[in-house]
C-alpha positions as CSV (number, residue, x, y, z in Angstrom):
1,M,-34.8,145.2,-98.6
2,D,-32.7,146.8,-95.9
3,R,-33.1,150.6,-95.9
4,A,-32.5,153.6,-93.6
5,W,-36.4,154.9,-93.8
6,R,-39.8,153.5,-93.6
7,L,-43.4,154.9,-94.3
8,R,-46.3,154.8,-91.9
9,P,-49.8,156.0,-92.5
10,A,-50.4,159.6,-91.9
11,L,-53.0,160.6,-89.3
12,S,-55.1,163.8,-88.9
13,A,-52.8,165.1,-86.0
14,D,-50.0,164.9,-88.4
15,A,-51.3,168.0,-90.4
16,E,-49.8,171.2,-88.6
17,W,-46.4,169.9,-88.6
18,L,-46.7,168.8,-92.1
19,A,-47.6,172.3,-92.9
20,D,-44.6,173.2,-91.3
21,L,-42.5,171.1,-93.3
22,K,-43.8,172.3,-96.3
23,A,-43.0,175.9,-95.6
24,R,-39.5,174.7,-95.2
25,A,-39.2,172.6,-97.7
26,M,-40.7,174.9,-100.5
27,R,-39.6,178.2,-99.3
28,P,-36.4,178.5,-101.2
29,D,-38.4,177.9,-104.7
30,L,-41.4,180.1,-103.7
31,E,-38.9,182.9,-102.5
32,R,-36.9,182.6,-106.1
33,L,-40.5,182.9,-107.9
34,G,-41.3,185.9,-105.6
35,L,-44.1,183.7,-104.5
36,W,-43.3,183.3,-100.7
37,D,-46.2,183.8,-98.2
38,E,-46.0,181.1,-95.4
39,D,-49.5,181.5,-94.5
40,W,-50.7,180.5,-97.9
41,A,-48.2,177.7,-98.2
42,R,-49.4,176.4,-94.8
43,R,-53.0,177.1,-95.9
44,R,-52.7,175.3,-99.5
45,F,-51.4,172.4,-97.5
46,L,-54.3,172.0,-95.0
47,D,-56.6,172.4,-97.5
48,T,-55.7,169.6,-99.7
49,Y,-54.1,167.2,-97.0
50,V,-55.8,163.7,-97.0
51,P,-54.2,161.6,-94.6
52,A,-56.0,158.5,-96.2
53,N,-53.5,159.1,-99.3
54,T,-50.6,160.1,-97.4
55,D,-47.4,158.6,-96.0
56,I,-45.0,159.9,-93.0
57,I,-41.6,159.4,-94.2
58,E,-39.4,158.3,-91.0
59,V,-35.6,157.7,-90.4
60,D,-34.8,156.4,-87.0
61,E,-38.3,156.4,-85.9
62,M,-38.4,160.2,-86.5
63,P,-40.7,161.8,-89.2
64,V,-38.5,163.5,-91.8
65,G,-41.0,163.9,-95.0
66,V,-44.4,163.3,-96.3
67,I,-45.5,161.9,-99.6
68,A,-49.3,161.4,-100.9
69,V,-50.9,159.7,-103.9
70,R,-54.0,161.0,-105.1
71,P,-55.9,158.5,-107.3
72,E,-57.9,159.8,-110.1
73,V,-59.4,158.1,-113.0
74,D,-56.8,158.5,-115.3
75,A,-53.6,159.2,-113.5
76,Q,-52.1,159.0,-110.2
77,W,-50.9,162.3,-108.5
78,I,-47.6,162.4,-106.6
79,E,-48.5,165.2,-104.2
80,H,-47.0,167.0,-101.0
81,F,-43.5,165.0,-101.4
82,Y,-41.5,166.8,-98.7
83,L,-38.3,165.9,-97.1
84,D,-36.7,168.0,-94.1
85,P,-34.1,170.0,-95.8
86,A,-31.3,168.5,-93.5
87,I,-31.8,165.0,-95.0
88,Q,-32.1,166.0,-98.8
89,G,-29.3,165.2,-100.9
90,Q,-29.0,161.5,-99.2
91,G,-30.9,159.2,-101.7
92,I,-33.9,158.7,-99.4
93,G,-36.3,160.9,-101.7
94,S,-35.6,158.7,-105.1
95,Q,-35.7,155.4,-103.0
96,V,-39.1,156.7,-101.5
97,L,-40.4,157.9,-104.7
98,R,-39.4,154.7,-106.6
99,Y,-40.9,152.3,-103.7
100,V,-44.2,154.3,-103.6
101,M,-44.5,154.1,-107.4
102,D,-44.2,150.5,-107.3
103,A,-46.7,150.1,-104.6
104,H,-49.0,152.0,-106.5
105,R,-48.4,150.7,-110.1
106,D,-51.3,149.9,-112.4
107,A,-52.9,150.9,-115.6
108,R,-53.0,154.5,-114.8
109,S,-49.9,156.9,-115.2
110,F,-48.4,158.8,-112.5
111,R,-48.3,162.8,-112.6
112,L,-46.8,165.5,-110.5
113,A,-46.4,169.3,-110.6
114,I,-43.2,171.2,-109.6
115,D,-42.3,174.7,-109.5
116,R,-40.5,176.3,-112.6
117,G,-36.9,176.1,-112.3
118,S,-37.1,173.8,-109.2
119,A,-33.9,171.8,-108.1
120,A,-36.4,168.7,-107.5
121,R,-36.4,168.5,-111.4
122,W,-33.2,166.4,-111.4
123,L,-34.8,163.9,-108.7
124,Y,-38.0,163.3,-111.0
125,E,-36.2,163.0,-113.9
126,R,-33.8,160.4,-112.5
127,V,-36.4,158.2,-111.6
128,G,-38.0,158.4,-114.9
129,F,-40.6,161.2,-115.1
130,V,-40.4,163.5,-118.1
131,H,-41.8,167.1,-118.7
132,L,-45.1,167.0,-120.3
133,Y,-46.5,170.8,-120.0
134,D,-46.3,173.9,-118.4
135,D,-49.4,174.7,-116.6
136,T,-51.1,177.9,-117.7
137,N,-50.6,179.5,-114.0
138,G,-46.7,180.3,-115.4
139,V,-45.4,178.4,-112.3
140,D,-46.2,174.7,-112.1
141,Q,-44.8,172.3,-114.6
142,I,-46.3,169.1,-115.1
143,F,-44.6,165.9,-115.3
144,G,-45.5,162.2,-116.3
145,A,-43.8,158.9,-115.4
146,P,-42.2,157.4,-118.6
147,G,-43.7,154.2,-120.5
148,T,-47.2,155.6,-119.6
149,A,-49.8,157.1,-121.6
150,A,-49.0,160.3,-120.0
151,A,-45.3,160.3,-121.1
152,R,-46.1,159.4,-124.6
153,T,-48.8,162.4,-125.3
């Protein structure tokens, strides 16, 4: 398949620029929710970053995004899925998400959390995720992939 992007394994050395990317990508949603705090956004990323679970998205050999899959016993959590705002809206996000889900598909469901009211919801719904429940924190909404145990509950 000819595509404009590729994935490479993440490294520990990627952590700082990825924390910056998360802050840029998440700022509009966090500001909308009245929760913007750049130090908190960076710290939250750095505290949960696991390079072994993470791939860097590159376009023309330049890093433009990140996606991680955190394996749990009953589900695989899509996490830290951020694209540089300059390349959003070009279809790369849905292509990457489909590719990563195909590469990790097994008996477990896929899950992810998004901020309430996030514009990213349409991306996840377009690739087949459905809303499962709202987290008790009042901010996160949990989604599951269709055709899985998570999506049927």
